Coordinates of C-alpha atoms and ligand atoms in Angstrom, one line a residue:
M671 CA 107.2 90.2 76.6
K672 CA 103.5 90.1 77.3
T673 CA 102.6 93.4 79.1
Y674 CA 99.3 94.2 80.8
S675 CA 98.4 97.8 81.6
I676 CA 96.7 98.2 84.9
A677 CA 94.7 101.2 86.2
L678 CA 95.5 101.6 89.9
I679 CA 92.8 103.4 91.9
P680 CA 94.0 103.3 95.5
G681 CA 91.1 105.6 96.5
D682 CA 90.8 106.5 100.2
G683 CA 92.0 105.6 103.6
I684 CA 93.6 102.1 103.9
G685 CA 92.8 101.6 100.2
R686 CA 96.1 103.4 99.5
D687 CA 98.0 101.2 102.0
V688 CA 96.7 97.9 100.7
T689 CA 96.9 98.7 97.0
A690 CA 100.6 99.6 97.3
S691 CA 101.1 96.2 99.0
A692 CA 99.2 94.3 96.4
W693 CA 101.1 96.1 93.6
T694 CA 104.5 95.1 95.2
V695 CA 103.5 91.5 95.2
L696 CA 102.1 91.6 91.7
E697 CA 105.2 93.2 90.2
T698 CA 107.4 90.6 91.9
V699 CA 105.4 87.7 90.6
A700 CA 105.3 89.2 87.1
K701 CA 109.2 89.2 87.2
H702 CA 109.3 85.6 88.3
S703 CA 106.7 84.5 85.7
G704 CA 107.9 86.3 82.6
F705 CA 105.4 89.0 81.9
A706 CA 105.2 92.7 82.7
L707 CA 102.7 94.9 84.4
T708 CA 102.5 98.6 83.9
G709 CA 100.6 100.5 86.6
T710 CA 99.0 103.9 86.0
E711 CA 97.9 105.5 89.2
L712 CA 94.8 107.5 89.1
P713 CA 94.2 109.8 92.2
W714 CA 90.4 109.5 92.0
S715 CA 89.1 109.6 95.6
C716 CA 87.3 111.7 98.1
R717 CA 90.3 114.0 98.2
F718 CA 90.0 114.4 94.5
F719 CA 86.4 115.3 95.0
K720 CA 87.3 118.0 97.5
E721 CA 89.7 119.5 95.0
T722 CA 87.6 119.1 91.8
G723 CA 84.0 118.5 92.8
R724 CA 84.0 115.1 91.1
M725 CA 85.1 111.7 92.2
M726 CA 86.6 111.1 88.8
P727 CA 87.0 113.3 85.7
E728 CA 84.1 113.6 83.3
D729 CA 85.9 111.3 80.9
G730 CA 87.0 108.9 83.6
I731 CA 85.1 105.9 82.2
E732 CA 86.7 106.5 78.8
T733 CA 90.1 106.7 80.4
L734 CA 89.7 103.4 82.2
R735 CA 88.4 101.6 79.1
R736 CA 91.9 101.5 77.6
F737 CA 93.3 99.4 80.5
D738 CA 93.4 95.6 80.7
A739 CA 92.2 95.6 84.3
I740 CA 91.6 97.9 87.2
L741 CA 92.9 97.4 90.7
L742 CA 91.0 99.4 93.3
G743 CA 91.7 99.9 97.0
A744 CA 88.6 101.4 98.7
V745 CA 86.4 104.4 98.3
G746 CA 84.9 106.5 101.0
W747 CA 85.7 109.2 103.6
P748 CA 82.3 109.7 105.2
T749 CA 83.2 112.7 107.4
E750 CA 84.2 114.7 104.3
V751 CA 82.0 113.3 101.5
P752 CA 78.7 111.4 102.0
D753 CA 79.1 107.8 101.0
S754 CA 76.0 108.1 98.8
V755 CA 78.0 110.7 96.8
S756 CA 81.4 109.0 96.8
L757 CA 80.3 105.5 95.9
H758 CA 77.8 106.7 93.2
G759 CA 80.6 108.9 91.7
L760 CA 83.3 106.2 91.3
L761 CA 82.9 102.5 92.3
L762 CA 79.2 101.9 91.3
P763 CA 79.4 103.7 87.9
I764 CA 82.5 101.7 87.0
R765 CA 80.7 98.4 87.8
K766 CA 77.8 99.4 85.7
A767 CA 79.5 101.1 82.8
F768 CA 81.8 98.2 82.2
V769 CA 79.0 95.6 82.7
Q770 CA 81.0 93.9 85.4
Y771 CA 77.9 92.0 86.2
A772 CA 79.5 89.2 88.2
N773 CA 81.0 90.1 91.5
I774 CA 82.9 87.0 92.6
R775 CA 83.8 86.7 96.3
P776 CA 85.6 83.6 97.7
H777 CA 85.1 82.7 101.3
R778 CA 87.3 80.1 102.8
L779 CA 89.7 79.9 105.8
L780 CA 93.3 80.5 104.9
P781 CA 95.7 78.1 106.8
G782 CA 96.5 79.5 110.2
V783 CA 93.5 81.9 110.3
R784 CA 90.9 81.1 112.9
G785 CA 87.4 82.1 112.1
P786 CA 84.6 82.5 114.7
L787 CA 82.9 79.2 113.7
R788 CA 83.4 75.7 114.9
A789 CA 83.6 74.6 111.2
E790 CA 87.3 74.3 110.4
S791 CA 86.9 74.1 106.6
F792 CA 84.5 75.5 104.1
D793 CA 84.9 76.8 100.6
I794 CA 82.1 79.0 99.4
L795 CA 82.1 81.1 96.2
C796 CA 79.6 83.9 96.3
I797 CA 78.5 85.3 93.0
R798 CA 76.7 88.6 93.5
E799 CA 74.8 90.3 90.7
N800 CA 76.6 93.6 90.3
T801 CA 74.8 95.9 88.0
E802 CA 71.1 96.0 88.7
G803 CA 68.6 94.7 91.2
E804 CA 68.2 96.7 94.4
Y805 CA 71.2 98.9 93.6
S806 CA 69.9 100.1 90.2
G807 CA 69.7 103.6 91.5
A808 CA 66.1 104.0 90.2
G809 CA 64.0 106.2 92.5
G810 CA 63.4 109.6 93.8
R811 CA 62.2 111.8 96.6
V812 CA 59.3 114.2 96.5
H813 CA 58.2 116.9 98.9
Q814 CA 61.6 116.8 100.4
G815 CA 62.0 118.0 103.9
T816 CA 58.2 118.2 104.5
L817 CA 56.0 115.9 106.5
D818 CA 54.6 114.6 103.3
E819 CA 58.0 113.5 102.0
V820 CA 58.1 110.2 100.1
A821 CA 61.2 108.2 99.1
V822 CA 61.0 105.5 96.5
E823 CA 63.8 103.2 95.5
T824 CA 62.8 100.6 92.9
S825 CA 64.6 97.3 92.3
I826 CA 65.1 96.5 88.7
F827 CA 65.4 92.9 87.6
T828 CA 65.7 92.3 83.9
R829 CA 65.4 88.9 82.2
A830 CA 68.8 89.4 80.5
G831 CA 70.4 90.5 83.8
V832 CA 69.0 87.6 85.9
E833 CA 69.7 85.0 83.2
R834 CA 73.3 86.0 82.7
I835 CA 74.2 86.0 86.4
L836 CA 72.4 82.7 87.0
R837 CA 74.2 81.1 84.0
F838 CA 77.4 82.4 85.4
G839 CA 76.6 80.8 88.7
F840 CA 75.7 77.5 87.0
E841 CA 79.0 77.6 85.1
Q842 CA 81.0 78.2 88.3
A843 CA 79.2 75.4 90.1
R844 CA 79.9 73.0 87.2
A845 CA 83.6 73.9 87.4
R846 CA 83.7 73.3 91.2
R847 CA 81.8 70.8 93.3
G848 CA 78.6 70.9 91.2
R849 CA 76.3 72.6 93.8
L850 CA 74.5 75.9 93.4
A851 CA 72.5 77.8 95.9
S852 CA 70.2 80.4 94.3
V853 CA 69.1 83.0 96.8
T854 CA 65.9 85.0 96.8
K855 CA 63.1 86.0 99.1
S856 CA 60.3 84.9 96.9
N857 CA 58.0 84.2 99.9
A858 CA 57.8 87.9 100.6
Q859 CA 58.7 89.6 97.3
K860 CA 56.3 88.1 94.9
Y861 CA 57.4 89.8 91.6
S862 CA 61.2 90.1 91.2
M863 CA 62.1 87.1 93.4
V864 CA 59.5 84.8 91.9
F865 CA 60.9 85.8 88.5
W866 CA 64.4 84.9 89.7
D867 CA 63.2 81.5 91.0
E868 CA 61.5 80.8 87.7
I869 CA 64.6 81.6 85.7
T870 CA 66.6 79.4 88.0
R871 CA 64.3 76.5 87.3
K872 CA 64.3 77.1 83.6
L873 CA 68.2 77.2 83.4
A874 CA 68.5 74.1 85.6
A875 CA 67.4 72.1 82.6
D876 CA 70.6 73.2 80.7
Y877 CA 72.8 72.1 83.7
P878 CA 71.6 68.6 84.6
D879 CA 75.1 68.0 86.2
V880 CA 74.5 70.9 88.7
D881 CA 72.6 70.2 91.9
V882 CA 70.7 73.5 92.3
T883 CA 68.7 74.5 95.4
S884 CA 66.7 77.7 95.9
Y885 CA 67.0 79.3 99.4
H886 CA 65.4 82.3 101.0
V887 CA 68.1 84.7 101.9
D888 CA 67.4 84.6 105.7
A889 CA 67.7 80.8 105.7
L890 CA 70.9 81.0 103.6
A891 CA 72.4 83.6 106.0
A892 CA 71.8 81.1 108.9
R893 CA 73.2 78.3 106.9
M894 CA 76.4 80.2 106.2
I895 CA 76.9 80.2 110.0
M896 CA 75.5 76.8 111.0
D897 CA 76.5 74.6 108.1
P898 CA 79.0 76.4 105.8
Q899 CA 80.5 73.1 104.6
S900 CA 77.2 72.3 102.8
L901 CA 77.6 75.3 100.5
D902 CA 79.6 75.5 97.2
V903 CA 78.5 78.3 94.8
V904 CA 76.0 80.8 96.0
V905 CA 74.4 83.2 93.5
A906 CA 72.4 86.2 94.8
S907 CA 71.1 89.6 93.8
N908 CA 73.1 92.8 94.4
L909 CA 71.7 93.6 97.9
F910 CA 71.5 90.0 99.1
G911 CA 75.0 89.3 97.8
D912 CA 76.3 92.4 99.4
I913 CA 75.0 91.3 102.8
L914 CA 75.9 87.6 102.5
T915 CA 79.5 88.4 101.5
D916 CA 80.0 90.4 104.7
I917 CA 78.9 87.2 106.5
G918 CA 81.3 85.3 104.3
A919 CA 84.1 87.7 105.2
A920 CA 83.2 87.4 108.9
I921 CA 83.3 83.6 108.9
Q922 CA 86.6 83.5 107.1
G923 CA 88.2 85.5 109.8
G924 CA 87.3 89.1 108.9
L925 CA 87.3 91.6 106.1
G926 CA 91.1 91.5 106.0
Y927 CA 90.8 88.3 104.1
A928 CA 87.8 88.9 101.8
A929 CA 88.8 89.4 98.2
S930 CA 86.6 90.3 95.2
A931 CA 86.5 90.5 91.5
N932 CA 84.0 92.6 89.5
I933 CA 84.0 90.6 86.3
N934 CA 82.9 91.5 82.8
P935 CA 82.6 87.9 81.6
D936 CA 82.2 89.0 77.9
R937 CA 85.5 90.9 78.1
S938 CA 84.0 93.8 76.3
A939 CA 85.4 96.2 78.9
P940 CA 88.0 95.9 81.8
S941 CA 87.2 94.0 85.0
M942 CA 88.0 95.5 88.4
F943 CA 89.5 93.8 91.4
E944 CA 89.2 95.1 95.0
P945 CA 89.1 93.9 98.5
V946 CA 85.6 93.7 100.1
H947 CA 86.6 96.0 103.0
G948 CA 86.1 99.7 103.0
S949 CA 88.6 102.6 103.5
A950 CA 88.7 102.3 107.4
P951 CA 89.6 106.0 107.9
D952 CA 90.3 105.4 111.6
I953 CA 93.4 103.2 110.8
A954 CA 94.4 104.8 107.5
H955 CA 98.1 105.2 107.0
L956 CA 99.0 103.8 110.4
G957 CA 100.6 100.9 108.5
I958 CA 98.5 98.3 110.2
A959 CA 95.9 97.4 107.6
N960 CA 95.9 93.7 106.6
P961 CA 96.8 93.7 102.8
I962 CA 95.8 90.0 102.3
A963 CA 92.4 90.7 100.9
A964 CA 93.9 93.2 98.4
I965 CA 96.7 90.7 97.4
W966 CA 94.2 87.9 97.0
S967 CA 92.2 90.3 94.7
G968 CA 95.4 90.8 92.8
A969 CA 95.7 87.1 92.3
M970 CA 92.1 87.0 91.0
M971 CA 93.2 89.7 88.5
L972 CA 96.1 87.6 87.3
E973 CA 93.7 84.7 86.9
H974 CA 91.3 86.8 84.8
L975 CA 94.2 88.1 82.6
G976 CA 95.1 84.5 81.9
E977 CA 98.2 84.3 84.0
K978 CA 97.0 81.3 85.9
D979 CA 100.4 80.1 87.0
A980 CA 101.3 83.5 88.5
A981 CA 97.9 83.6 90.2
G982 CA 98.5 80.2 91.8
R983 CA 101.9 81.4 93.0
V984 CA 100.4 84.4 94.7
M985 CA 97.8 82.2 96.4
N986 CA 100.5 79.8 97.5
A987 CA 102.5 82.6 98.9
I988 CA 99.5 84.0 100.8
E989 CA 98.8 80.6 102.2
A990 CA 102.5 80.0 103.2
T991 CA 102.5 83.4 104.9
T992 CA 99.3 82.8 107.0
A993 CA 100.4 79.2 107.7
R994 CA 103.4 80.7 109.5
G995 CA 101.1 82.9 111.5
V996 CA 101.9 86.1 109.7
G997 CA 98.9 88.3 109.1
T998 CA 96.6 86.0 111.1
T999 CA 96.0 88.2 114.2
A1000 CA 94.5 91.6 113.8
G1001 CA 97.0 94.3 114.6
K1002 CA 99.9 92.0 115.3
D1003 CA 101.8 92.3 112.0
R1004 CA 102.3 95.6 110.1
T1005 CA 101.2 95.9 106.5
D1006 CA 104.8 96.0 105.4
A1007 CA 105.8 92.9 107.3
I1008 CA 102.9 90.9 105.8
T1009 CA 103.8 92.2 102.3
S1010 CA 107.4 91.3 102.7
A1011 CA 106.5 87.8 104.0
V1012 CA 104.2 87.2 100.9
V1013 CA 107.0 88.5 98.6
A1014 CA 109.5 86.2 100.2
A1015 CA 107.2 83.2 99.9
L1016 CA 106.8 83.7 96.1
T1017 CA 108.7 81.1 94.2
Ligands
IPM1676 C1 80.9 96.2 98.7 C2 80.6 97.5 99.3 C3 79.9 98.4 98.3 C4 78.7 97.7 97.8 C5 79.5 99.7 98.8 C6 80.6 100.5 99.4 C7 78.7 100.5 97.8 O1 79.8 97.3 100.5 O2 81.6 96.1 97.7 O3 80.4 95.2 99.2 O4 77.7 97.5 98.4 O5 78.7 97.3 96.6
MN1677 MN1 79.5 95.3 101.0

């Protein structure tokens, strides 16, 4: 039987609750679909940091490299470990080390879920650059703590990095409704963003079937609210994609529904799947976190592993569940109840 080995990193807070839920659904669909999943739980988290002084062991990346995919819950416990330490010690290094340069985030309304907008249907796929740009981590501080202190944080945009994410966006648009929105702020940022726009125009010649439009990020943010139906695939830099995908989550009903995949398209290293939401320490372990974003991320993992049929079954089960009104109102249904409903809807 085909077997996939999955690294499970539940992480912190509700990451633990929702990863357990997603794993239950994934194990069930694997049984129905004739393949096996073996999960290896890794306790890397802020608690692990408090015990060991590291978010993951020194050889953590090498350990992860052996797996077919990584399923992650959430990282962060800001009252105990500063976010800048926890994220730079676990989530961000994994994205970079495994060249997971495409962060894919689908934004659409599930049946039965009411978003805050008048628009009743939209289907946006955000592609966020995930390894460089504004989150490259290049910079420093001098004269710390003095009145002369200076902090510099430099965005890094490489031709290779921009080309590959834009190509990825064009390919996704080609496979969907043929429309690509390329997002910059080239009216204000005259080096990196003009560079991005130029590469967008250059690549457009290779994709005559894709209708590509360049937008400034502020205008695109407004469009996601005012006219989300007009958008198909959106491709953006790391920071802009980060912000736009929280808007995407909001318009799809909240972070409880926002899934994501950190993809290494070349398959030279494992990809990682995680809900967009954070660890929400205030509701951790109360059993009330919505696991749908994590389950949906699990479906994206199956799709990436080539188990398209099983991925489709999980999506259908999520939709059948929300169509019945389960998991559609914050705080109404418990994590376990939503999980059981999805499991029961699997065929
Ligand atoms: C996300 C998160 C992370 C990011 C944070 C926690 C570093 O906000 O996945 O969107 O910005 O990448
Ligand atoms: Mn974010």
